[in-house]
PDB file of C-alpha atoms in Angstrom:
ATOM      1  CA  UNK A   1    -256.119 129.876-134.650  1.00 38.00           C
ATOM      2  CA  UNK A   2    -253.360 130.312-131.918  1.00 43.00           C
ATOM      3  CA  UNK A   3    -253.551 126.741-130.829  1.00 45.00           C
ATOM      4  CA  UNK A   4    -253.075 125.853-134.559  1.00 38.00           C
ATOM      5  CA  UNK A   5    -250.462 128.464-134.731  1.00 44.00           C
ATOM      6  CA  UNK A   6    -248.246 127.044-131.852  1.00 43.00           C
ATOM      7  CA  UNK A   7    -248.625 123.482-133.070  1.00 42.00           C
ATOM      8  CA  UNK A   8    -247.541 124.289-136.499  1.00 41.00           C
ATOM      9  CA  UNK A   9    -244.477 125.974-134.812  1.00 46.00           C
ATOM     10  CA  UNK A  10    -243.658 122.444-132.370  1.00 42.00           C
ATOM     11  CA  UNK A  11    -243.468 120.793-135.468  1.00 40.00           C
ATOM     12  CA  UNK A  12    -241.047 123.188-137.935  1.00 43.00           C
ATOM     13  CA  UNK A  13    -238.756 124.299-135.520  1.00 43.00           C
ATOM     14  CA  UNK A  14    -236.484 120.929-134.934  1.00 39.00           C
ATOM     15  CA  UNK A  15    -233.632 123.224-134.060  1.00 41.00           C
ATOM     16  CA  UNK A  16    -235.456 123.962-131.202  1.00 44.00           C
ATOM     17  CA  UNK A  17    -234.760 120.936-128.751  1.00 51.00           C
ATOM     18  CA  UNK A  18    -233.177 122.128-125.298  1.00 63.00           C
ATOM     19  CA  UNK A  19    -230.041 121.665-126.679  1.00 77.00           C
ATOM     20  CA  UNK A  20    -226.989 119.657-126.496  1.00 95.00           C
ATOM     21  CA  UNK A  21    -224.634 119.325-123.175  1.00 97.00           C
ATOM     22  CA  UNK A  22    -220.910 118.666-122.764  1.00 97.00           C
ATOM     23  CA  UNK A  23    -219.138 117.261-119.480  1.00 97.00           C
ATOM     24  CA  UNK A  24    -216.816 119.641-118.060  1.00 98.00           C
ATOM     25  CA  UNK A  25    -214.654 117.743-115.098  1.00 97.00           C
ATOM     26  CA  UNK A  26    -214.636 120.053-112.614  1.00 97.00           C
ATOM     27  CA  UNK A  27    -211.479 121.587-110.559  1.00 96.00           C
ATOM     28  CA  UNK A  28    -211.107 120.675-106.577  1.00 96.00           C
ATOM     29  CA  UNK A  29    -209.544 124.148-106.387  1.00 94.00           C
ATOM     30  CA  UNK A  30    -210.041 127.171-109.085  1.00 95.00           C
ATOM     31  CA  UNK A  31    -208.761 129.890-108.904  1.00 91.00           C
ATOM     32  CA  UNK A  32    -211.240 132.833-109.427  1.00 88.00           C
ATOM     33  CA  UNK A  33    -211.264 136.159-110.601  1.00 83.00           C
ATOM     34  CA  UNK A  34    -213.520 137.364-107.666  1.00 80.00           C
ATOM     35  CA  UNK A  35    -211.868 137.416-104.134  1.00 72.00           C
ATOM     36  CA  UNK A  36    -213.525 134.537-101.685  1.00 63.00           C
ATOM     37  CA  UNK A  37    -211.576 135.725 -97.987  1.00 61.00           C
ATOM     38  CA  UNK A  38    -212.612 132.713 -96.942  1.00 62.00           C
ATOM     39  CA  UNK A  39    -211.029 130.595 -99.241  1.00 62.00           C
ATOM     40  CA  UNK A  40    -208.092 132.562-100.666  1.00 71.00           C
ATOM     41  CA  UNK A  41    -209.719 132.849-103.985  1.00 74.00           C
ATOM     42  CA  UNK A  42    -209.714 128.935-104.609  1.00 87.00           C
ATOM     43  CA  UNK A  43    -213.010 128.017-105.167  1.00 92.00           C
ATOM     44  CA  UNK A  44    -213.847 123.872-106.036  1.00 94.00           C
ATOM     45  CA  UNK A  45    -216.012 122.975-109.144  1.00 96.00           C
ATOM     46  CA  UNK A  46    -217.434 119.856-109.258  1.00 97.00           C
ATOM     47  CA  UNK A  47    -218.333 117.874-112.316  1.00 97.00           C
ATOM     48  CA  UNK A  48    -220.886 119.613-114.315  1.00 98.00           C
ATOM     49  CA  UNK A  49    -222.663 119.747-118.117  1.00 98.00           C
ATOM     50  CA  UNK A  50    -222.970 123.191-119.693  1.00 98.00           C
ATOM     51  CA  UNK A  51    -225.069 123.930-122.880  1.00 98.00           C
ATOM     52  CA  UNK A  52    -222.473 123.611-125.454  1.00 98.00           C
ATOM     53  CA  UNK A  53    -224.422 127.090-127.263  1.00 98.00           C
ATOM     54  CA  UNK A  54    -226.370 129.732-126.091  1.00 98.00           C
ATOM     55  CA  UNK A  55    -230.229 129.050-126.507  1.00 98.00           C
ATOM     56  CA  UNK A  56    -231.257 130.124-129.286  1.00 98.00           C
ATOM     57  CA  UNK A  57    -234.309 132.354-130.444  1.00 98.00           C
ATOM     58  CA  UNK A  58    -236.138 128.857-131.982  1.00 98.00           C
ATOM     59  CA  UNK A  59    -235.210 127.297-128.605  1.00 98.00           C
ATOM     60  CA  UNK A  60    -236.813 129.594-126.829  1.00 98.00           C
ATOM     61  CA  UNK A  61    -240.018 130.157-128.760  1.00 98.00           C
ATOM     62  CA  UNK A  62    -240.445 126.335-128.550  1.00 98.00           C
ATOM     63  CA  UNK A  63    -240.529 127.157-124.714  1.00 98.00           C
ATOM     64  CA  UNK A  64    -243.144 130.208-124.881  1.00 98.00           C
ATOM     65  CA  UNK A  65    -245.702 128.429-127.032  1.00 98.00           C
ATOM     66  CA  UNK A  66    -245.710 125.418-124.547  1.00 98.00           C
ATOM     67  CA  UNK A  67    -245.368 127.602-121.650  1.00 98.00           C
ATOM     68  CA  UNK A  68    -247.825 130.532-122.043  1.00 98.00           C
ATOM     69  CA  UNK A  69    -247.185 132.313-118.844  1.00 98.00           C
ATOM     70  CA  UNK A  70    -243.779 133.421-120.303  1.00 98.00           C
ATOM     71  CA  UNK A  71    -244.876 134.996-123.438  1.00 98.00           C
ATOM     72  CA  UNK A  72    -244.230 138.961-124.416  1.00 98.00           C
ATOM     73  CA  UNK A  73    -246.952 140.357-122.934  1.00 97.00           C
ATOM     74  CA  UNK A  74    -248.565 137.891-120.580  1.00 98.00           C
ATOM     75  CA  UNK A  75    -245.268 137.593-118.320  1.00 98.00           C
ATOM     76  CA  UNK A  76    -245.710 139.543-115.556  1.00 97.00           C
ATOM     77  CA  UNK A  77    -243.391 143.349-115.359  1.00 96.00           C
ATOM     78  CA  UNK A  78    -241.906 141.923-111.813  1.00 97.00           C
ATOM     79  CA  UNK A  79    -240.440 138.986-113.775  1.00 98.00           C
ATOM     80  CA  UNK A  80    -239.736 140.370-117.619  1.00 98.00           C
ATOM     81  CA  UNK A  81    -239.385 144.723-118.151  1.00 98.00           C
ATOM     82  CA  UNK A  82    -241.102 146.424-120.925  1.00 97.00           C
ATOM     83  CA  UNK A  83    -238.046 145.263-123.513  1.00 97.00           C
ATOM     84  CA  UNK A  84    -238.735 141.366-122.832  1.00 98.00           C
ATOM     85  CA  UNK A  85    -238.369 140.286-126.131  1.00 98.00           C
ATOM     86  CA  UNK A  86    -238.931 143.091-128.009  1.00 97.00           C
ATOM     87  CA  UNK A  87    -236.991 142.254-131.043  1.00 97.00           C
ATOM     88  CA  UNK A  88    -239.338 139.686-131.955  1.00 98.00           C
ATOM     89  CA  UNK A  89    -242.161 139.997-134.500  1.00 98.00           C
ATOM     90  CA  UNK A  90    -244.805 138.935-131.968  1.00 98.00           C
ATOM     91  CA  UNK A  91    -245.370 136.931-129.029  1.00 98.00           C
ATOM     92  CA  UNK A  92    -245.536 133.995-130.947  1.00 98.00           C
ATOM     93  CA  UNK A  93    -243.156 135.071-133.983  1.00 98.00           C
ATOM     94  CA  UNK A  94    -239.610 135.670-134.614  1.00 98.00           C
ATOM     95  CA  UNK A  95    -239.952 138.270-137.532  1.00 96.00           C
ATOM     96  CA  UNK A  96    -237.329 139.713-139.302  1.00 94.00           C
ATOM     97  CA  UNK A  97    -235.063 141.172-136.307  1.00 93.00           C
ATOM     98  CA  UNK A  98    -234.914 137.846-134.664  1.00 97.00           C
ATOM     99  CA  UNK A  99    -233.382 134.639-136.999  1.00 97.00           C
ATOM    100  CA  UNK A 100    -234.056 131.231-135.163  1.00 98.00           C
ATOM    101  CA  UNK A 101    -230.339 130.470-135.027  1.00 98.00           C
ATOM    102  CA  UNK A 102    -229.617 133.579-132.883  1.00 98.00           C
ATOM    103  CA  UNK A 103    -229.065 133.677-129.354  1.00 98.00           C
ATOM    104  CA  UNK A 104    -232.200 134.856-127.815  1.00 98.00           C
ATOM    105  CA  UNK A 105    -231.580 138.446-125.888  1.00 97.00           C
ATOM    106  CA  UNK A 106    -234.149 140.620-124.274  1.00 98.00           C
ATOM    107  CA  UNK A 107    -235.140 138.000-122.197  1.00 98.00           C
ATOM    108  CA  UNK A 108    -234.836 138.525-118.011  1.00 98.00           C
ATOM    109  CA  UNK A 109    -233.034 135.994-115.617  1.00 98.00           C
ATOM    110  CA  UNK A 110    -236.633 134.832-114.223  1.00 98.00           C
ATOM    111  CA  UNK A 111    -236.804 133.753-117.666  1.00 98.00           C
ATOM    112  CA  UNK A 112    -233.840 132.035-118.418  1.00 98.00           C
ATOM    113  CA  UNK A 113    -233.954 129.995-115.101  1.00 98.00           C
ATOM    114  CA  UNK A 114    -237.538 129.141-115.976  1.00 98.00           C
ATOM    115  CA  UNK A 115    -236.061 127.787-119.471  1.00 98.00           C
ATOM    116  CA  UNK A 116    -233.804 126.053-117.761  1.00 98.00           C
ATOM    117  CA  UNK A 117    -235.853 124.167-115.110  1.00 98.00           C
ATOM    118  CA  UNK A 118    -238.505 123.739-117.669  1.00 97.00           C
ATOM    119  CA  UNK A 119    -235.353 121.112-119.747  1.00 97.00           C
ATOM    120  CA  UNK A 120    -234.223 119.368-116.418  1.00 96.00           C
ATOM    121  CA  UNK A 121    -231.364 122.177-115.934  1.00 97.00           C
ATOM    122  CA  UNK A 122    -230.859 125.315-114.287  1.00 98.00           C
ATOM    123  CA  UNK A 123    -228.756 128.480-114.934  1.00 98.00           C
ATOM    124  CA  UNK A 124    -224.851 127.420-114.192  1.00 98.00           C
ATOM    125  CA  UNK A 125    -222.922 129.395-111.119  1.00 96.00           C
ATOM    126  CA  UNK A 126    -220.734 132.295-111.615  1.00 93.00           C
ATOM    127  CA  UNK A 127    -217.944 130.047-110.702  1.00 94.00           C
ATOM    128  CA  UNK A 128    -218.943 127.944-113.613  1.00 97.00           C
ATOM    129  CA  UNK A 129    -219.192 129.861-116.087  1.00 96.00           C
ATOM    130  CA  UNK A 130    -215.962 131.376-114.995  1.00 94.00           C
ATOM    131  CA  UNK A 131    -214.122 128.009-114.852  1.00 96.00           C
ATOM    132  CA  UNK A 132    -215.475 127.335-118.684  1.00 97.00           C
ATOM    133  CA  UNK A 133    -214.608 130.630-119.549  1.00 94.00           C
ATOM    134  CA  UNK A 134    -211.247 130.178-118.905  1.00 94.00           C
ATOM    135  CA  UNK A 135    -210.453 127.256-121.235  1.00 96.00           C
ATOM    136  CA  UNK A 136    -209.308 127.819-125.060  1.00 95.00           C
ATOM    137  CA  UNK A 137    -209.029 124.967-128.283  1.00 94.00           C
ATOM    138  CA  UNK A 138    -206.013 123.583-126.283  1.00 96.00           C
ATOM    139  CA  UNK A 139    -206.018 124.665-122.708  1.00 96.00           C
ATOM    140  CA  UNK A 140    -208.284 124.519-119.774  1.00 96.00           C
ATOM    141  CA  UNK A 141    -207.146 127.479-118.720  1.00 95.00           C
ATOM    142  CA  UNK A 142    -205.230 130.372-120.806  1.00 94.00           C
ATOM    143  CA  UNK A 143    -206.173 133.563-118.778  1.00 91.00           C
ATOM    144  CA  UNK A 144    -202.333 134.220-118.271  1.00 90.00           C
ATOM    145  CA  UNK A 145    -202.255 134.373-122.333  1.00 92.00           C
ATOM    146  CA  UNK A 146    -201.716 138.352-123.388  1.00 89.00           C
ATOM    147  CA  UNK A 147    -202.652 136.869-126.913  1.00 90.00           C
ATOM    148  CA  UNK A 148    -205.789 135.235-125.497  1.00 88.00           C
ATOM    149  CA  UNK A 149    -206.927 138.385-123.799  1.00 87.00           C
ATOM    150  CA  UNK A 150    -206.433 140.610-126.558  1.00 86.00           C
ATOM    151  CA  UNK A 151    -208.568 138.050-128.763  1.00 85.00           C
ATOM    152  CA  UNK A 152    -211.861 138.324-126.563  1.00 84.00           C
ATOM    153  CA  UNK A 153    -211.435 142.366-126.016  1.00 82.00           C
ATOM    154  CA  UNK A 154    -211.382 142.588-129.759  1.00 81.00           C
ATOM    155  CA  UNK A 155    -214.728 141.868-129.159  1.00 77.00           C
ATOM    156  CA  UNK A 156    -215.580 145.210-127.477  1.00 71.00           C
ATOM    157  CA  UNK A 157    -214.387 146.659-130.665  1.00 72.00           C
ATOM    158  CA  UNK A 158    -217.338 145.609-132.789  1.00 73.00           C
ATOM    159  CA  UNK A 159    -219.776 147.936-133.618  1.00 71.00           C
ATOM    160  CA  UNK A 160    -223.004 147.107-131.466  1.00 70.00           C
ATOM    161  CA  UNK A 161    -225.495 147.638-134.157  1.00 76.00           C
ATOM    162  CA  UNK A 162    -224.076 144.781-135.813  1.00 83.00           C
ATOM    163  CA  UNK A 163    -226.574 141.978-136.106  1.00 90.00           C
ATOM    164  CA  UNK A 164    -225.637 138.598-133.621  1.00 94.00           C
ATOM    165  CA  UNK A 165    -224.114 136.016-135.396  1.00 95.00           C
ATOM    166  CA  UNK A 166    -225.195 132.618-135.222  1.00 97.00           C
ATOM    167  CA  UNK A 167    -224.663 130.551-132.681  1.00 98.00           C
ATOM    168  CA  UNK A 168    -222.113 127.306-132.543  1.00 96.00           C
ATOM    169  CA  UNK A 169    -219.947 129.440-135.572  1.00 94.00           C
ATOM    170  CA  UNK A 170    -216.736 129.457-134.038  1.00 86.00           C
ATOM    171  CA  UNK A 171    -214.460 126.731-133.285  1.00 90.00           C
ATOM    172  CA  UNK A 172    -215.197 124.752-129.733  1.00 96.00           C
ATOM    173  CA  UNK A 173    -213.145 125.065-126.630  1.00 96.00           C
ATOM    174  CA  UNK A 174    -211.354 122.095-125.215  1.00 96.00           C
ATOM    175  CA  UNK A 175    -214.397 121.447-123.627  1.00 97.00           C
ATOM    176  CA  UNK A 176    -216.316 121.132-126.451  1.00 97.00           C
ATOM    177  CA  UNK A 177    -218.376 124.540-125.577  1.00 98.00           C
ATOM    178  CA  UNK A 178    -219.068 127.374-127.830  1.00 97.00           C
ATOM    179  CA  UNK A 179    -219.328 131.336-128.199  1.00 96.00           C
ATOM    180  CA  UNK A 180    -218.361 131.709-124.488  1.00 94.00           C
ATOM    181  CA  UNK A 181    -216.407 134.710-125.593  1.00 91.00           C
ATOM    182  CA  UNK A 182    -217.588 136.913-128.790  1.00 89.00           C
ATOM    183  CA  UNK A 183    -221.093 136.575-129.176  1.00 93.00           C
ATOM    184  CA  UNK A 184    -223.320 137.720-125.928  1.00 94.00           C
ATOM    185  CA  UNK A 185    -223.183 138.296-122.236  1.00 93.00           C
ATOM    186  CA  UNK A 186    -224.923 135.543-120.433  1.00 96.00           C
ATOM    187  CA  UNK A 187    -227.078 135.241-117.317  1.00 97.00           C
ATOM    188  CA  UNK A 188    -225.631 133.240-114.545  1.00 97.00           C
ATOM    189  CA  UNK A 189    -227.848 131.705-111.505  1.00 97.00           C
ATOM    190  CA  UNK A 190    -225.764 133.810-108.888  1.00 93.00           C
ATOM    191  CA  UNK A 191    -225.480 137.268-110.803  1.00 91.00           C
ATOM    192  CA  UNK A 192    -227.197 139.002-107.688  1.00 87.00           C
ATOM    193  CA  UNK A 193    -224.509 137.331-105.346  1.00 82.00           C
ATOM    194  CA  UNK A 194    -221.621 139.241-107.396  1.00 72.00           C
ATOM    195  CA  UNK A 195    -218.897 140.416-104.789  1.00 52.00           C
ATOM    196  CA  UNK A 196    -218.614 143.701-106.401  1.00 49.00           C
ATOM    197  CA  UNK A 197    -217.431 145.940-103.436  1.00 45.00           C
ATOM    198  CA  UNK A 198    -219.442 148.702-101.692  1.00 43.00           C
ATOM    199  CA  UNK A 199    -216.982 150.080 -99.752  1.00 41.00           C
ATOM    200  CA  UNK A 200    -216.812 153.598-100.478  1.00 33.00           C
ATOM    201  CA  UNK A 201    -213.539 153.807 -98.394  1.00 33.00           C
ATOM    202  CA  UNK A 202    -211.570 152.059-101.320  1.00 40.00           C
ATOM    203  CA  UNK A 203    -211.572 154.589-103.686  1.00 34.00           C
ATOM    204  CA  UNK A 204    -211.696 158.457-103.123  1.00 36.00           C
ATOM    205  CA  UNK A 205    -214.644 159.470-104.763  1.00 38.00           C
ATOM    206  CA  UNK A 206    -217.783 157.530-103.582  1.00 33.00           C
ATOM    207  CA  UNK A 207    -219.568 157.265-107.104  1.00 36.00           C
ATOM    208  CA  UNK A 208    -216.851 155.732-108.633  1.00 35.00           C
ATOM    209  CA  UNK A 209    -218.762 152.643-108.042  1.00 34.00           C
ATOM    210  CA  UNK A 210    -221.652 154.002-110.426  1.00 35.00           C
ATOM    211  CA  UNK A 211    -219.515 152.926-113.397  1.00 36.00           C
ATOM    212  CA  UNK A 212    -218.713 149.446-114.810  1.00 40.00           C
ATOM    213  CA  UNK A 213    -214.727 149.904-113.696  1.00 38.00           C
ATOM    214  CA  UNK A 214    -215.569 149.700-110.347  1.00 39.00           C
ATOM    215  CA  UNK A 215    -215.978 146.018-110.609  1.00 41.00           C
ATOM    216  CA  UNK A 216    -212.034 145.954-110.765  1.00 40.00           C
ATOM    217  CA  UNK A 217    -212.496 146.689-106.833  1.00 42.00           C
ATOM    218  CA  UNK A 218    -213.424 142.804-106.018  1.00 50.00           C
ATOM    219  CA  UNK A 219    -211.103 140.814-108.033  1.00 51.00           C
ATOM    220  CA  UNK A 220    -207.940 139.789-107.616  1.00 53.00           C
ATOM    221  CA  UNK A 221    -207.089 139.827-111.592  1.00 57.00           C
ATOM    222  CA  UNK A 222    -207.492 143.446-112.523  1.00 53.00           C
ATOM    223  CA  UNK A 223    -205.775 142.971-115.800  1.00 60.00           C
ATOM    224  CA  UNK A 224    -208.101 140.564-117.033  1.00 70.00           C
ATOM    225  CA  UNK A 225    -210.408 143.199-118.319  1.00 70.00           C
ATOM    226  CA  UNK A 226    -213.013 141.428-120.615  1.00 74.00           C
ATOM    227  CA  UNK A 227    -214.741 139.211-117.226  1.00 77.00           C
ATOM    228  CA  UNK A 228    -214.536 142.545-115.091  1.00 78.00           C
ATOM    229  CA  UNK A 229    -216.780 144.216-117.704  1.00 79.00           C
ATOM    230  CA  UNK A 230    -218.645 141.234-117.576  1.00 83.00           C
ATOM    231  CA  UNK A 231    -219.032 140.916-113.583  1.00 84.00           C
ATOM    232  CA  UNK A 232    -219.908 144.319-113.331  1.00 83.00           C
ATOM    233  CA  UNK A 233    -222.379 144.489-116.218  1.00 86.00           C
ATOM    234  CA  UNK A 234    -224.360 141.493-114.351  1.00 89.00           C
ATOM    235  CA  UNK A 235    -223.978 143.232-111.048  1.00 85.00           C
ATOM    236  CA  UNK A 236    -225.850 146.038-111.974  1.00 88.00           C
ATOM    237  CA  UNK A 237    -228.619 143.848-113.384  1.00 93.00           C
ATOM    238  CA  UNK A 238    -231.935 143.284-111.655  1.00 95.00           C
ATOM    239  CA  UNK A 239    -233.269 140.616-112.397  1.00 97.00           C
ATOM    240  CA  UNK A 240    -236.235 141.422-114.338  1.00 97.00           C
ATOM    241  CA  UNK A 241    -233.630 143.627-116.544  1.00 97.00           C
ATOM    242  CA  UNK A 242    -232.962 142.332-119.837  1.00 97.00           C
ATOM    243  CA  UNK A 243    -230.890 143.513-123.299  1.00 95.00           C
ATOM    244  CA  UNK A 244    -230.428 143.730-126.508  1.00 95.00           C
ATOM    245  CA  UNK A 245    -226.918 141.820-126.034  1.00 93.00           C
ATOM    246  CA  UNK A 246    -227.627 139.587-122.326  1.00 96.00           C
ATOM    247  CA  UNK A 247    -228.309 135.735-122.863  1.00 97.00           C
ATOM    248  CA  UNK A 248    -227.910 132.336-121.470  1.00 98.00           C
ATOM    249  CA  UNK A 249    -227.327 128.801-121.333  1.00 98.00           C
ATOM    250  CA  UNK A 250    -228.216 125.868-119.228  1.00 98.00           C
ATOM    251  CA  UNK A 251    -226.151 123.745-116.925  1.00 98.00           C
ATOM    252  CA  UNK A 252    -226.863 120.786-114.895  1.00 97.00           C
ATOM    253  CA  UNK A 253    -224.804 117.932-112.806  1.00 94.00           C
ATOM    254  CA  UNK A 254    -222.526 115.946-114.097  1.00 88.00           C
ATOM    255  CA  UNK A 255    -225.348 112.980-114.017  1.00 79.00           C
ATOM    256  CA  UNK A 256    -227.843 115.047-116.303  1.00 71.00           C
ATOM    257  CA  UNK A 257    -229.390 115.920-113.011  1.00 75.00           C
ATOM    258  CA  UNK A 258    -230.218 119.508-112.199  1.00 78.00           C
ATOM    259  CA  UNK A 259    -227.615 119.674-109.014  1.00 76.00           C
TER     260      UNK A 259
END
């Protein structure tokens, strides 16, 4: 009956292909939001294809029913917490809490890089993201945009109870890449890597670095609050951690290889 189960579930879920990738050119020197000493914040991107969506719940549950191991229950606590897709109906079901269309959440970075590698692709860099973040409808980069800020806080303002929307709803970046901003957080390969300082000499109380505004401390934008909430967030991830509004999407070379 499972076997039958997961076959009929291949074959009515044609959403559920790995999903389609755009080009992004690259940038031989971008500036980040996180301070590199070595490099005076300029960090180079090469040529690389990013998801143009999140993956989506169908996407995903294409993945578990060919690749057992990472099913709700079966994957093992070091790799996927107690919450690892717990909206779901089941371990082979979406239910009610969970529409196909939906970015998948609840699911752990182990996970989402074994997603990825499992499609020929891997989770995309901090730097990355970052560099795709940056870009609107008309600009590859419009962090310097008050207007543009205030759009993507607005997003903080939503009620967090409110179900996900779909994904690929909004209008695409220049890039052609969607829901970068608005929808979820997302898992990037290098989350653990984070330069988030520990320095307890920069500030005067030494658990000020228990709270999210402490990621300020290792960027050189502190005004750009929307991707410090974000760094920080991730940097107090483990990677086994995953919720109700974390992620992901798959990246690969500019080839269609992994690198």
């Amino acid at each position: 009956m499972m076997r039958l189960a997961a076959l009929l579930m291949t074959v009515l879920l044609p959403s559920a292909a790995a999903g389609d990738f755009v080009r992004l050119p690259g940038q031989a020197a971008f500036t980040s939001i996180l301070k590199y000493t070595d490099s005076d914040g300029k960090v180079p991107i090469a040529p690389f294809e990013l998801m143009t969506t999140p993956v989506t719940n169908a996407q995903f549950l294409a993945f578990v029913v060919t690749h057992p191991e990472w099913r709700r229950g079966t994957a093992p606590s070091v790799f996927a917490e107690a919450r690892y897709l717990s909206h779901w109906g089941g371990p082979l079901s979406l239910g009610a809490a969970a529409e196909a269309a939906q970015p998948v959440t609840h699911v752990s970075w182990f996970a989402a890089r074994a997603y990825c590698e499992a499609n020929n692709a891997r989770l995309p860099t901090w730097s990355e993201w970052e560099y795709a973040a940056a870009a609107d409808a008309t600009r590859a980069d419009a962090r310097k945009d008050p207007a543009w800020r205030d759009r993507i806080l607005g997003w903080y303002a939503k009620p967090a109870n409110v179900p996900l929307a779909r994904v690929g709803q909004g209008s695409p970046d220049l890039h052609g890449v969607h829901d970068l901003h608005g929808l979820v957080w997302e898992w990037v390969d290098d989350y653990a890597a984070m330069l988030v300082s520990a320095d307890n000499r920069n500030q005067a109380d030494p658990d000020v670095l228990t709270f999210c505004g402490a990621g300020a401390l290792a960027t050189d934008d502190r005004e750009n609050y929307a991707v410090l909430m974000r760094i920080a967030m991730l940097s107090a991830l483990e990677a086994h951690n995953t919720t109700g509004s974390l992620g992901f999407r798959c990246a690969r070379g500019a080839s269609g290889d992994v690198q």
